[in-house]
PDB file of C-alpha atoms (C1' of nucleotides) in Angstrom:
ATOM      1  CA  MET C  36      -3.214 -20.430 -33.272  1.00  0.00           C
ATOM      2  CA  GLU C  37      -2.304 -23.638 -31.477  1.00  0.00           C
ATOM      3  CA  PRO C  38      -0.937 -23.070 -27.979  1.00  0.00           C
ATOM      4  CA  MET C  39       2.708 -23.905 -27.513  1.00  0.00           C
ATOM      5  CA  SER C  40       3.678 -26.391 -24.845  1.00  0.00           C
ATOM      6  CA  SER C  41       6.406 -25.699 -22.317  1.00  0.00           C
ATOM      7  CA  SER C  42       8.604 -28.141 -24.239  1.00  0.00           C
ATOM      8  CA  THR C  43       8.537 -25.910 -27.325  1.00  0.00           C
ATOM      9  CA  ALA C  44      12.012 -24.499 -27.972  1.00  0.00           C
ATOM     10  CA  ILE C  45      12.532 -20.820 -27.247  1.00  0.00           C
ATOM     11  CA  ALA C  46      15.491 -19.018 -28.838  1.00  0.00           C
ATOM     12  CA  VAL C  47      17.258 -16.697 -26.397  1.00  0.00           C
ATOM     13  CA  ILE C  48      19.345 -14.168 -28.318  1.00  0.00           C
ATOM     14  CA  ASP C  49      21.976 -11.574 -27.503  1.00  0.00           C
ATOM     15  CA  PHE C  50      23.771  -9.138 -29.813  1.00  0.00           C
ATOM     16  CA  GLU C  51      26.968  -7.213 -29.273  1.00  0.00           C
ATOM     17  CA  THR C  52      26.930  -4.096 -31.419  1.00  0.00           C
ATOM     18  CA  THR C  53      28.767  -0.884 -32.254  1.00  0.00           C
ATOM     19  CA  GLY C  54      26.083   1.296 -30.662  1.00  0.00           C
ATOM     20  CA  MET C  55      22.605   1.612 -29.282  1.00  0.00           C
ATOM     21  CA  THR C  56      20.364   1.489 -32.342  1.00  0.00           C
ATOM     22  CA  PRO C  57      20.459   0.562 -36.029  1.00  0.00           C
ATOM     23  CA  ALA C  58      18.544   3.788 -36.696  1.00  0.00           C
ATOM     24  CA  GLN C  59      21.778   5.648 -36.013  1.00  0.00           C
ATOM     25  CA  GLY C  60      23.900   3.343 -38.092  1.00  0.00           C
ATOM     26  CA  ALA C  61      24.975   0.920 -35.370  1.00  0.00           C
ATOM     27  CA  ARG C  62      25.744  -2.594 -36.578  1.00  0.00           C
ATOM     28  CA  ALA C  63      26.069  -5.957 -34.877  1.00  0.00           C
ATOM     29  CA  THR C  64      29.523  -7.339 -34.115  1.00  0.00           C
ATOM     30  CA  GLU C  65      28.525 -10.651 -32.564  1.00  0.00           C
ATOM     31  CA  VAL C  66      25.395 -12.738 -32.134  1.00  0.00           C
ATOM     32  CA  ALA C  67      24.650 -15.684 -29.886  1.00  0.00           C
ATOM     33  CA  ILE C  68      21.484 -17.760 -29.653  1.00  0.00           C
ATOM     34  CA  VAL C  69      20.685 -20.376 -27.040  1.00  0.00           C
ATOM     35  CA  LEU C  70      17.835 -22.816 -27.621  1.00  0.00           C
ATOM     36  CA  LEU C  71      15.953 -23.508 -24.409  1.00  0.00           C
ATOM     37  CA  GLN C  72      13.600 -26.477 -24.284  1.00  0.00           C
ATOM     38  CA  GLY C  73      11.912 -27.841 -21.194  1.00  0.00           C
ATOM     39  CA  GLY C  74      14.010 -25.493 -19.065  1.00  0.00           C
ATOM     40  CA  ARG C  75      17.289 -26.870 -20.466  1.00  0.00           C
ATOM     41  CA  VAL C  76      19.738 -25.596 -23.054  1.00  0.00           C
ATOM     42  CA  VAL C  77      19.590 -27.965 -26.015  1.00  0.00           C
ATOM     43  CA  ASP C  78      21.662 -26.092 -28.615  1.00  0.00           C
ATOM     44  CA  ARG C  79      23.814 -23.000 -29.114  1.00  0.00           C
ATOM     45  CA  PHE C  80      24.811 -20.708 -31.978  1.00  0.00           C
ATOM     46  CA  GLN C  81      27.499 -18.041 -31.724  1.00  0.00           C
ATOM     47  CA  SER C  82      29.517 -16.022 -34.210  1.00  0.00           C
ATOM     48  CA  LEU C  83      31.358 -12.777 -34.609  1.00  0.00           C
ATOM     49  CA  MET C  84      30.279 -11.001 -37.789  1.00  0.00           C
ATOM     50  CA  ASN C  85      31.919  -8.584 -40.162  1.00  0.00           C
ATOM     51  CA  THR C  86      29.713  -5.676 -41.228  1.00  0.00           C
ATOM     52  CA  GLY C  87      32.566  -3.339 -42.121  1.00  0.00           C
ATOM     53  CA  ALA C  88      31.447  -0.973 -39.370  1.00  0.00           C
ATOM     54  CA  TRP C  89      34.049   0.613 -37.100  1.00  0.00           C
ATOM     55  CA  ILE C  90      33.963  -0.395 -33.426  1.00  0.00           C
ATOM     56  CA  PRO C  91      34.494   2.580 -31.071  1.00  0.00           C
ATOM     57  CA  PRO C  92      37.160   2.134 -28.354  1.00  0.00           C
ATOM     58  CA  PHE C  93      34.695   2.221 -25.492  1.00  0.00           C
ATOM     59  CA  ILE C  94      32.744  -0.641 -27.082  1.00  0.00           C
ATOM     60  CA  THR C  95      35.949  -2.664 -27.363  1.00  0.00           C
ATOM     61  CA  GLN C  96      36.631  -1.856 -23.718  1.00  0.00           C
ATOM     62  CA  LEU C  97      33.118  -3.005 -22.807  1.00  0.00           C
ATOM     63  CA  THR C  98      32.939  -6.178 -24.879  1.00  0.00           C
ATOM     64  CA  GLY C  99      36.523  -7.121 -25.649  1.00  0.00           C
ATOM     65  CA  ILE C 100      35.588  -7.274 -29.332  1.00  0.00           C
ATOM     66  CA  THR C 101      38.137  -5.488 -31.516  1.00  0.00           C
ATOM     67  CA  ASN C 102      38.117  -4.249 -35.095  1.00  0.00           C
ATOM     68  CA  ALA C 103      40.769  -6.864 -35.875  1.00  0.00           C
ATOM     69  CA  MET C 104      38.536  -9.641 -34.533  1.00  0.00           C
ATOM     70  CA  VAL C 105      35.547  -8.743 -36.700  1.00  0.00           C
ATOM     71  CA  ALA C 106      37.789  -8.145 -39.729  1.00  0.00           C
ATOM     72  CA  GLU C 107      38.589 -11.850 -39.659  1.00  0.00           C
ATOM     73  CA  ALA C 108      34.949 -12.855 -38.985  1.00  0.00           C
ATOM     74  CA  PRO C 109      32.560 -14.162 -41.658  1.00  0.00           C
ATOM     75  CA  PRO C 110      30.378 -11.621 -43.505  1.00  0.00           C
ATOM     76  CA  ALA C 111      27.361 -10.477 -41.473  1.00  0.00           C
ATOM     77  CA  ALA C 112      24.852 -11.570 -44.117  1.00  0.00           C
ATOM     78  CA  GLU C 113      26.249 -15.087 -44.074  1.00  0.00           C
ATOM     79  CA  VAL C 114      26.100 -15.228 -40.261  1.00  0.00           C
ATOM     80  CA  MET C 115      22.562 -13.873 -40.129  1.00  0.00           C
ATOM     81  CA  ARG C 116      21.248 -16.316 -42.717  1.00  0.00           C
ATOM     82  CA  GLU C 117      22.753 -19.123 -40.656  1.00  0.00           C
ATOM     83  CA  ALA C 118      21.277 -17.632 -37.468  1.00  0.00           C
ATOM     84  CA  ALA C 119      17.835 -17.456 -39.079  1.00  0.00           C
ATOM     85  CA  ARG C 120      18.085 -21.109 -40.093  1.00  0.00           C
ATOM     86  CA  PHE C 121      19.155 -21.977 -36.543  1.00  0.00           C
ATOM     87  CA  VAL C 122      16.171 -20.175 -34.993  1.00  0.00           C
ATOM     88  CA  GLY C 123      13.633 -21.425 -37.508  1.00  0.00           C
ATOM     89  CA  SER C 124      10.138 -20.611 -36.308  1.00  0.00           C
ATOM     90  CA  ALA C 125      11.009 -20.623 -32.600  1.00  0.00           C
ATOM     91  CA  PRO C 126       9.718 -17.651 -30.599  1.00  0.00           C
ATOM     92  CA  MET C 127      12.499 -15.448 -29.295  1.00  0.00           C
ATOM     93  CA  VAL C 128      13.462 -13.942 -25.964  1.00  0.00           C
ATOM     94  CA  ALA C 129      16.070 -11.305 -25.119  1.00  0.00           C
ATOM     95  CA  HIS C 130      17.087  -9.245 -22.123  1.00  0.00           C
ATOM     96  CA  ASN C 131      15.691  -5.860 -23.168  1.00  0.00           C
ATOM     97  CA  ALA C 132      14.091  -7.239 -26.316  1.00  0.00           C
ATOM     98  CA  ALA C 133      13.475  -3.743 -27.673  1.00  0.00           C
ATOM     99  CA  PHE C 134      17.223  -3.574 -28.276  1.00  0.00           C
ATOM    100  CA  ASP C 135      17.957  -7.026 -29.699  1.00  0.00           C
ATOM    101  CA  SER C 136      14.775  -7.284 -31.777  1.00  0.00           C
ATOM    102  CA  LYS C 137      15.745  -4.128 -33.659  1.00  0.00           C
ATOM    103  CA  PHE C 138      19.185  -5.508 -34.493  1.00  0.00           C
ATOM    104  CA  TRP C 139      17.651  -8.883 -35.372  1.00  0.00           C
ATOM    105  CA  GLY C 140      15.329  -7.224 -37.849  1.00  0.00           C
ATOM    106  CA  ALA C 141      17.909  -4.800 -39.201  1.00  0.00           C
ATOM    107  CA  GLU C 142      20.699  -7.323 -39.725  1.00  0.00           C
ATOM    108  CA  LEU C 143      18.322  -9.858 -41.275  1.00  0.00           C
ATOM    109  CA  ALA C 144      17.037  -7.147 -43.611  1.00  0.00           C
ATOM    110  CA  GLN C 145      20.627  -6.411 -44.646  1.00  0.00           C
ATOM    111  CA  ALA C 146      20.930 -10.138 -45.416  1.00  0.00           C
ATOM    112  CA  GLY C 147      17.694 -10.144 -47.394  1.00  0.00           C
ATOM    113  CA  VAL C 148      15.800 -12.260 -44.863  1.00  0.00           C
ATOM    114  CA  ALA C 149      12.451 -11.319 -43.301  1.00  0.00           C
ATOM    115  CA  ALA C 150      12.241 -11.371 -39.487  1.00  0.00           C
ATOM    116  CA  GLN C 151       8.987 -12.932 -38.343  1.00  0.00           C
ATOM    117  CA  GLN C 152       9.658 -14.276 -34.867  1.00  0.00           C
ATOM    118  CA  PRO C 153       7.758 -12.822 -31.898  1.00  0.00           C
ATOM    119  CA  PHE C 154       9.911 -11.516 -29.032  1.00  0.00           C
ATOM    120  CA  ALA C 155       9.429 -11.597 -25.284  1.00  0.00           C
ATOM    121  CA  CYS C 156      11.575  -9.570 -22.898  1.00  0.00           C
ATOM    122  CA  THR C 157      13.211 -10.873 -19.720  1.00  0.00           C
ATOM    123  CA  VAL C 158      13.630  -7.320 -18.374  1.00  0.00           C
ATOM    124  CA  LEU C 159       9.875  -6.737 -18.436  1.00  0.00           C
ATOM    125  CA  LEU C 160       9.224 -10.229 -17.052  1.00  0.00           C
ATOM    126  CA  SER C 161      11.817  -9.754 -14.324  1.00  0.00           C
ATOM    127  CA  ARG C 162      10.179  -6.508 -13.218  1.00  0.00           C
ATOM    128  CA  ARG C 163       6.823  -8.352 -13.004  1.00  0.00           C
ATOM    129  CA  LEU C 164       8.035 -11.496 -11.253  1.00  0.00           C
ATOM    130  CA  TYR C 165      10.812 -10.129  -9.022  1.00  0.00           C
ATOM    131  CA  PRO C 166       9.771  -6.581  -8.077  1.00  0.00           C
ATOM    132  CA  GLU C 167      11.879  -6.868  -4.924  1.00  0.00           C
ATOM    133  CA  ALA C 168      15.120  -7.111  -6.928  1.00  0.00           C
ATOM    134  CA  PRO C 169      17.336  -4.023  -6.525  1.00  0.00           C
ATOM    135  CA  SER C 170      18.245  -4.094 -10.212  1.00  0.00           C
ATOM    136  CA  HIS C 171      17.113  -5.886 -13.346  1.00  0.00           C
ATOM    137  CA  LYS C 172      20.397  -5.551 -15.212  1.00  0.00           C
ATOM    138  CA  LEU C 173      21.258  -9.001 -16.544  1.00  0.00           C
ATOM    139  CA  GLY C 174      24.300  -9.657 -14.364  1.00  0.00           C
ATOM    140  CA  LEU C 175      22.670  -8.269 -11.255  1.00  0.00           C
ATOM    141  CA  ILE C 176      19.353 -10.083 -11.533  1.00  0.00           C
ATOM    142  CA  VAL C 177      21.297 -13.294 -12.198  1.00  0.00           C
ATOM    143  CA  ASP C 178      23.267 -12.665  -8.999  1.00  0.00           C
ATOM    144  CA  HIS C 179      20.098 -11.741  -7.094  1.00  0.00           C
ATOM    145  CA  LEU C 180      18.506 -15.078  -8.020  1.00  0.00           C
ATOM    146  CA  GLY C 181      21.654 -17.034  -7.261  1.00  0.00           C
ATOM    147  CA  LEU C 182      22.096 -18.189 -10.857  1.00  0.00           C
ATOM    148  CA  PRO C 183      25.582 -18.949 -12.198  1.00  0.00           C
ATOM    149  CA  ARG C 184      27.448 -16.359 -14.236  1.00  0.00           C
ATOM    150  CA  ALA C 185      28.431 -17.684 -17.659  1.00  0.00           C
ATOM    151  CA  GLY C 186      31.779 -16.517 -18.973  1.00  0.00           C
ATOM    152  CA  ARG C 187      32.740 -12.936 -19.758  1.00  0.00           C
ATOM    153  CA  ALA C 188      29.881 -10.460 -19.410  1.00  0.00           C
ATOM    154  CA  HIS C 189      29.144  -8.443 -22.549  1.00  0.00           C
ATOM    155  CA  ARG C 190      30.120 -11.277 -24.833  1.00  0.00           C
ATOM    156  CA  ALA C 191      27.116 -12.548 -26.748  1.00  0.00           C
ATOM    157  CA  LEU C 192      27.199 -16.218 -25.770  1.00  0.00           C
ATOM    158  CA  ALA C 193      27.795 -15.538 -22.076  1.00  0.00           C
ATOM    159  CA  ASP C 194      24.946 -13.019 -21.977  1.00  0.00           C
ATOM    160  CA  ALA C 195      22.622 -15.312 -23.957  1.00  0.00           C
ATOM    161  CA  GLU C 196      23.430 -18.165 -21.566  1.00  0.00           C
ATOM    162  CA  MET C 197      22.642 -15.970 -18.564  1.00  0.00           C
ATOM    163  CA  ALA C 198      19.393 -14.733 -20.141  1.00  0.00           C
ATOM    164  CA  ALA C 199      18.448 -18.357 -20.852  1.00  0.00           C
ATOM    165  CA  ALA C 200      19.186 -19.307 -17.246  1.00  0.00           C
ATOM    166  CA  LEU C 201      17.032 -16.374 -16.126  1.00  0.00           C
ATOM    167  CA  LEU C 202      14.194 -17.469 -18.402  1.00  0.00           C
ATOM    168  CA  ALA C 203      14.440 -21.058 -17.158  1.00  0.00           C
ATOM    169  CA  ARG C 204      14.272 -19.770 -13.586  1.00  0.00           C
ATOM    170  CA  MET C 205      11.180 -17.733 -14.445  1.00  0.00           C
ATOM    171  CA  GLN C 206       9.505 -20.789 -15.962  1.00  0.00           C
ATOM    172  CA  HIS C 207      10.412 -22.771 -12.835  1.00  0.00           C
ATOM    173  CA  ASP C 208       9.096 -20.072 -10.506  1.00  0.00           C
ATOM    174  CA  LEU C 209       5.887 -19.719 -12.497  1.00  0.00           C
ATOM    175  CA  ARG C 210       5.284 -23.412 -11.863  1.00  0.00           C
ATOM    176  CA  GLN C 211       6.408 -23.524  -8.248  1.00  0.00           C
ATOM    177  CA  ARG C 212       5.332 -20.145  -6.850  1.00  0.00           C
ATOM    178  CA  TRP C 213       2.401 -19.252  -9.060  1.00  0.00           C
ATOM    179  CA  HIS C 214       1.239 -22.786  -9.967  1.00  0.00           C
ATOM    180  CA  VAL C 215       1.205 -22.147 -13.694  1.00  0.00           C
ATOM    181  CA  ASP C 216       1.460 -25.573 -15.324  1.00  0.00           C
ATOM    182  CA  ASN C 217       2.446 -24.377 -18.762  1.00  0.00           C
ATOM    183  CA  PRO C 218       4.643 -21.245 -18.661  1.00  0.00           C
ATOM    184  CA  ASP C 219       4.997 -21.031 -22.428  1.00  0.00           C
ATOM    185  CA  HIS C 220       5.865 -18.131 -24.696  1.00  0.00           C
ATOM    186  CA  ALA C 221       2.231 -17.085 -25.013  1.00  0.00           C
ATOM    187  CA  LEU C 222       1.985 -16.591 -21.259  1.00  0.00           C
ATOM    188  CA  LEU C 223       5.339 -14.802 -21.141  1.00  0.00           C
ATOM    189  CA  SER C 224       4.247 -12.418 -23.892  1.00  0.00           C
ATOM    190  CA  THR C 225       0.998 -11.701 -22.083  1.00  0.00           C
ATOM    191  CA  LEU C 226       2.695 -11.335 -18.717  1.00  0.00           C
ATOM    192  CA  GLN C 227       5.239  -8.804 -19.957  1.00  0.00           C
ATOM    193  CA  ARG C 228       2.420  -6.556 -21.198  1.00  0.00           C
ATOM    194  CA  CYS C 229       0.369  -6.884 -18.012  1.00  0.00           C
ATOM    195  CA  ALA C 230       0.450  -4.013 -15.520  1.00  0.00           C
ATOM    196  CA  ARG C 231       2.267  -5.116 -12.371  1.00  0.00           C
ATOM    197  CA  PRO C 232      -0.739  -4.853  -9.992  1.00  0.00           C
ATOM    198  CA  LYS C 233      -2.689  -7.188 -12.272  1.00  0.00           C
ATOM    199  CA  VAL C 234      -0.009  -9.879 -12.423  1.00  0.00           C
ATOM    200  CA  PRO C 235      -1.322 -12.045  -9.540  1.00  0.00           C
ATOM    201  CA  ALA C 236      -4.835 -12.115 -11.011  1.00  0.00           C
ATOM    202  CA  LEU C 237      -3.473 -12.900 -14.459  1.00  0.00           C
ATOM    203  CA  LEU C 238      -1.385 -15.779 -13.164  1.00  0.00           C
ATOM    204  CA  ALA C 239      -4.246 -17.153 -11.075  1.00  0.00           C
ATOM    205  CA  GLY C 240      -6.512 -17.114 -14.098  1.00  0.00           C
ATOM    206  CA  TRP C 241      -3.858 -18.720 -16.276  1.00  0.00           C
ATOM    207  CA  ALA C 242      -3.216 -21.460 -13.717  1.00  0.00           C
ATOM    208  CA  ALA C 243      -6.931 -22.160 -13.403  1.00  0.00           C
ATOM    209  CA  ALA C 244      -7.293 -22.404 -17.182  1.00  0.00           C
ATOM    210  CA  ALA C 245      -4.321 -24.746 -17.407  1.00  0.00           C
ATOM    211  CA  ALA C 246      -5.753 -26.946 -14.659  1.00  0.00           C
ATOM    212  CA  ARG C 247      -9.146 -27.199 -16.364  1.00  0.00           C
ATOM    213  CA  PRO C 248      -9.520 -30.648 -17.965  1.00  0.00           C
ATOM    214  CA  ALA C 249      -9.612 -30.686 -21.732  1.00  0.00           C
ATOM    215  CA  ILE C 250     -12.985 -31.409 -23.322  1.00  0.00           C
ATOM    216  CA  ALA C 251     -12.977 -34.742 -25.090  1.00  0.00           C
ATOM    217  CA  ALA C 252     -13.626 -34.555 -28.814  1.00  0.00           C
TER     218      ALA C 252
ATOM    219  C1'  DT S 160      36.949   8.194 -36.629  1.00  0.00           C
ATOM    220  C1'  DG S 161      31.435   9.398 -32.686  1.00  0.00           C
ATOM    221  C1'  DC S 162      28.824  12.042 -29.924  1.00  0.00           C
ATOM    222  C1'  DC S 163      23.744  10.561 -27.340  1.00  0.00           C
ATOM    223  C1'  DA S 164      17.608   6.000 -28.687  1.00  0.00           C
ATOM    224  C1'  DG S 165      13.463   4.410 -27.439  1.00  0.00           C
ATOM    225  C1'  DG S 166      10.127   1.859 -24.963  1.00  0.00           C
ATOM    226  C1'  DC S 167       8.629   0.842 -20.460  1.00  0.00           C
ATOM    227  C1'  DC S 168       7.611   1.935 -15.702  1.00  0.00           C
ATOM    228  C1'  DC S 169       7.153   4.464 -11.273  1.00  0.00           C
ATOM    229  C1'  DT S 170       5.519   8.358  -8.817  1.00  0.00           C
ATOM    230  C1'  DC S 171       6.319  13.586  -5.636  1.00  0.00           C
ATOM    231  C1'  DT S 172       1.412  11.135 -12.076  1.00  0.00           C
ATOM    232  C1'  DT S 173      -2.088  11.246 -15.935  1.00  0.00           C
ATOM    233  C1'  DT S 174      -1.935  18.709 -18.837  1.00  0.00           C
ATOM    234  C1'  DA S 175       4.986  15.030 -16.655  1.00  0.00           C
ATOM    235  C1'  DG S 176       9.427  13.981 -15.500  1.00  0.00           C
ATOM    236  C1'  DG S 177      12.945  11.043 -14.776  1.00  0.00           C
ATOM    237  C1'  DG S 178      15.080   6.421 -14.171  1.00  0.00           C
ATOM    238  C1'  DC S 179      15.913   1.863 -16.089  1.00  0.00           C
ATOM    239  C1'  DC S 180      17.810  -1.337 -19.632  1.00  0.00           C
ATOM    240  C1'  DT S 181      20.401  -2.700 -23.854  1.00  0.00           C
ATOM    241  C1'  DT S 182      25.761  -1.575 -26.792  1.00  0.00           C
TER     242       DT S 182
END
DNA sequence: TGCCAGGCCCTCTTTAGGGCCTT
């Protein structure tokens, strides 16, 4: 597999849903995707979606998304097919990817589309890179790092924007603090699976490999 | 209108338990 450069677009996704897991019948109510390239947001996708599923009151209280809002939204299958086209082959990132990747797969399956994108998780990365942070909840780690809040929390686009800002900050810090020249998705995926005590050695090795001059053909 | 997941991580650990994170 050819290594991805840091300028390769990464799709940062966030779902609002009716519950915690598709395995229990929860469905998505809203999806937002932010394309991050070279540390900058280059495109955005956002839509409410109508799955026909009932939204419990406490979810409406949390997200502000009502049953009336999704009743007027486009069908979920239509939204997900458009979302899949928007993402293309870009690798994906989410804050607690275990959650969003399940809904990504489940809603795409409902739309008859296969989910093939690899996911990386900003929660796992945040725990590796900022172990001093008191919390790794999205809003709190954003505050801890001094990043701007983006709109109403628990709406998909605002959360995706904040997760993208967090990812961009991680890429920046990997360059500045850990001297990793190419903090691409491959490194992020490796880093999130690396035990915390081994992170400094991993990053040192990665930086050394990146600094090694390419062999001329 | 309901009714409680799952993967990861830390520690008072590994023959386990409990907290975190997402809606």
